[in-house]
Coordinates of C-alpha atoms in Angstrom, one line a residue:
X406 CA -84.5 -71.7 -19.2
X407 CA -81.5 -72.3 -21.6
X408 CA -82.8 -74.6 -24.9
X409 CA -79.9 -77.2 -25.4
X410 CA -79.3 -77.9 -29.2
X411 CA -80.5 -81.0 -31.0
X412 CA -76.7 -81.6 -31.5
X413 CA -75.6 -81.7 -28.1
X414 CA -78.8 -83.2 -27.1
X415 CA -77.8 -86.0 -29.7
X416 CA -74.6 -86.3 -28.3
X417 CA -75.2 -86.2 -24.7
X418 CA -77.8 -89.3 -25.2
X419 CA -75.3 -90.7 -27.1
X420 CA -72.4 -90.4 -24.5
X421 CA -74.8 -91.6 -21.7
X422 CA -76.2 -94.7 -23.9
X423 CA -72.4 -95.6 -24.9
X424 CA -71.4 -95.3 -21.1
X425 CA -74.6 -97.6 -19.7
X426 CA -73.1 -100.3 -22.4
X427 CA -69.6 -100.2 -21.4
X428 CA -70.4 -100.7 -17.5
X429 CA -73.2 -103.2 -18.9
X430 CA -70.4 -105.0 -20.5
X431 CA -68.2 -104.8 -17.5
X432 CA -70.7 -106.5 -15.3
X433 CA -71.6 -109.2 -18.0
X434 CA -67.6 -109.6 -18.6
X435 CA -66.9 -110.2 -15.0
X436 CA -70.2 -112.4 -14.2
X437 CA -68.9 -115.1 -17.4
X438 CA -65.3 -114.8 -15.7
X439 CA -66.5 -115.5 -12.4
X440 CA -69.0 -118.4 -13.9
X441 CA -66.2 -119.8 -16.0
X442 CA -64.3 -120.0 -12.8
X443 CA -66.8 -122.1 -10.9
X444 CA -67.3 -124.2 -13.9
X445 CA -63.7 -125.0 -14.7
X446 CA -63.5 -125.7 -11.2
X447 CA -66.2 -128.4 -11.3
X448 CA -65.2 -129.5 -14.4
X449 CA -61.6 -130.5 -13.4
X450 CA -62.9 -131.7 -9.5
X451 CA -65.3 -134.2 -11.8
X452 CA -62.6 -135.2 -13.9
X453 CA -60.3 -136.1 -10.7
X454 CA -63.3 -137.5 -9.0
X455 CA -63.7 -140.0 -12.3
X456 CA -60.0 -140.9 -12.8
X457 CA -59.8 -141.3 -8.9
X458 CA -63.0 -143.3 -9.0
X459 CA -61.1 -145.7 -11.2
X460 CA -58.3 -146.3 -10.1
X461 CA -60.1 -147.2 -6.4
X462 CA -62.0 -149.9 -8.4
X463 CA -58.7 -151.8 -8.7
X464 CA -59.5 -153.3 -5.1
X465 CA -62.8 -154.9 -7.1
X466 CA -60.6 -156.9 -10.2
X467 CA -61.1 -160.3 -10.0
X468 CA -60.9 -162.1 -13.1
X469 CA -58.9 -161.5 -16.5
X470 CA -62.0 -159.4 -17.9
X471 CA -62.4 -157.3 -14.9
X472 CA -58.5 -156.3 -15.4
X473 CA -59.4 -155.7 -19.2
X474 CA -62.6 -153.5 -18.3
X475 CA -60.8 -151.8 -15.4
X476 CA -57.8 -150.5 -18.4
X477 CA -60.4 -150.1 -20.8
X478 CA -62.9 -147.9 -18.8
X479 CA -59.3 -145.7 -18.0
X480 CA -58.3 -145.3 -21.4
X481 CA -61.1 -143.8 -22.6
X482 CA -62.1 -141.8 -19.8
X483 CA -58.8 -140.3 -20.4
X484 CA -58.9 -140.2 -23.7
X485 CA -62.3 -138.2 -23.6
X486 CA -60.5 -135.7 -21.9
X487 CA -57.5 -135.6 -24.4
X488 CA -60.1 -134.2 -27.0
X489 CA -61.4 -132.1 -24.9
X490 CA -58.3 -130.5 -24.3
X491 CA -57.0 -131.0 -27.7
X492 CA -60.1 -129.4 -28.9
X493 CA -59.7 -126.3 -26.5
X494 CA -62.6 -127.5 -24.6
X495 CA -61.3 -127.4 -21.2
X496 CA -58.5 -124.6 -20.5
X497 CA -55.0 -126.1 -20.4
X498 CA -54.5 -125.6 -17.0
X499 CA -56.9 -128.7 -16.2
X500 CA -55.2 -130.8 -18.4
X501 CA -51.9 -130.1 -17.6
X502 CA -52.8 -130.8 -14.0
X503 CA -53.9 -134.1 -14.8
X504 CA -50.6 -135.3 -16.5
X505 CA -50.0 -138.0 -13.9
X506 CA -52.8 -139.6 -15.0
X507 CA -51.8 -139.4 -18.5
X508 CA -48.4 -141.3 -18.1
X509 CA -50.5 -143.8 -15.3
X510 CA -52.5 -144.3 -18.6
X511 CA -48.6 -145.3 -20.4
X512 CA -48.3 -148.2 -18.1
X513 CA -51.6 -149.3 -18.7
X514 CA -51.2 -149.8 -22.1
X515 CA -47.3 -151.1 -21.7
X516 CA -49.7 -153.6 -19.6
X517 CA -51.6 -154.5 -21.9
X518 CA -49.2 -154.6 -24.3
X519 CA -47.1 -157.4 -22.4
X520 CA -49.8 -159.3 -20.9
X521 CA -52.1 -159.7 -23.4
X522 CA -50.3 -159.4 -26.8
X523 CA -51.8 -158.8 -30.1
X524 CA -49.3 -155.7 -30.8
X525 CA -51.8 -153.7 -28.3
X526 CA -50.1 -150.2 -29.0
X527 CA -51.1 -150.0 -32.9
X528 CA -54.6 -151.2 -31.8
X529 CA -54.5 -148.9 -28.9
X530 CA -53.4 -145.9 -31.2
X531 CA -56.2 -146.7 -33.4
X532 CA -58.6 -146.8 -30.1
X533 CA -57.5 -143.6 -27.9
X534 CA -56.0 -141.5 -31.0
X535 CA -56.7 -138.2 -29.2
X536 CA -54.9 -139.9 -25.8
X537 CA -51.5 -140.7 -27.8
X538 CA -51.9 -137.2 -29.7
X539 CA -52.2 -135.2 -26.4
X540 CA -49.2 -137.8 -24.7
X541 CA -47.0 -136.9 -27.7
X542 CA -47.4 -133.0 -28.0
X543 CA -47.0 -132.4 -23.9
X544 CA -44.3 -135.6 -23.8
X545 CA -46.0 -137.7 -21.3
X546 CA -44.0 -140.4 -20.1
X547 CA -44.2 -143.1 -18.1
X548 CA -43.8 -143.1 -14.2
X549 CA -41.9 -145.4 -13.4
X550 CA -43.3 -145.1 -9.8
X551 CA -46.5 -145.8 -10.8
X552 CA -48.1 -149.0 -10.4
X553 CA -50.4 -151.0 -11.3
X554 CA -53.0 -153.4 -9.0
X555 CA -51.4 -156.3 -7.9
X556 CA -54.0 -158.8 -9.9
X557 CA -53.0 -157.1 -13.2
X558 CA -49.2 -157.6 -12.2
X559 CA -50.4 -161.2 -11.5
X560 CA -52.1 -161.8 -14.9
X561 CA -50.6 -164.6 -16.5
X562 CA -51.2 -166.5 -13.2
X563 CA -54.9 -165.3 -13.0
X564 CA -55.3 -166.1 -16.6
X565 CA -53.8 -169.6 -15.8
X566 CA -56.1 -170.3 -12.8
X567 CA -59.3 -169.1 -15.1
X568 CA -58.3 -171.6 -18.0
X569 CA -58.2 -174.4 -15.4
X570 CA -61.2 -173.7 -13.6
X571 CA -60.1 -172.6 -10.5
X572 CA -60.8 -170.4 -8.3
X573 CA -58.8 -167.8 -5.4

């Protein structure tokens, strides 16, 4: 029986030690790829679900304060999102995909801006800043096709019919 060398014993441990690592590190890399997958895809099907959500809940305004909730609760859920894609949070491709919702959030606050006054866009900037920061570096725009629930359209007359007490 040939005695191997404390050397090339060294080095053989070595060799298979360094080898169990790299296909240890494989395996790891390609589980956290495949989980990152699944999670980015439930994180962007929960943000579509949410933004979705709202905008269904435009059957449900009623009154002047639903209309202001209804833009309110929009704005910041997109807004939230902003960060976290400002913040490299979510990957790019999930915001990007959600840019329609973005510019639907434009004619929200050109909304609110008309209807209820009070120079709404400097107030809004100060409220969503990570919203208007992620519209201006991907140049979000308005849609012109998109539009809004009929009752906010129909605001000034809503807001009449409150202040005099009556009803639909």
């Amino acid at each position: 029986m040939t005695k191997i060398e404390t050397p090339t014993l060294a080095v053989l441990i070595s060799s298979i030690t360094a080898t169990i690592f790299v296909i240890t590190l494989l395996i790891t890399w390609k589980n956290v790829r495949e989980n990152t997958k699944v999670t980015y895809s439930q994180l962007l099907r929960g943000f579509h679900e949410d933004l979705t959500n709202r905008l269904d809940k435009n059957s449900i305004l009623k009154t002047t304060e639903d209309c202001h909730r209804y833009a309110n609760d929009y704005l910041n859920t997109i807004d939230q999102i902003a960060f976290l894609a400002i913040q490299k949070k979510i990957p790019i491709g999930i915001a990007n995909y959600l840019n329609r919702f973005f510019a639907y959030g434009l004619t929200v606050i050109d909304w609110y801006d008309h209807m209820i006054g009070e120079d709404f866009k400097r107030i809004a900037k100060n409220n969503w800043p990570n919203y208007f920061l992620y519209c201006e570096k991907n140049n979000i725009v308005v849609n012109p096709d998109d539009k809004l629930p009929k009752i906010m359209l129909d605001y000034n007359l809503l807001r009449d019919k409150e202040s005099n007490g009556t009803s639909n």
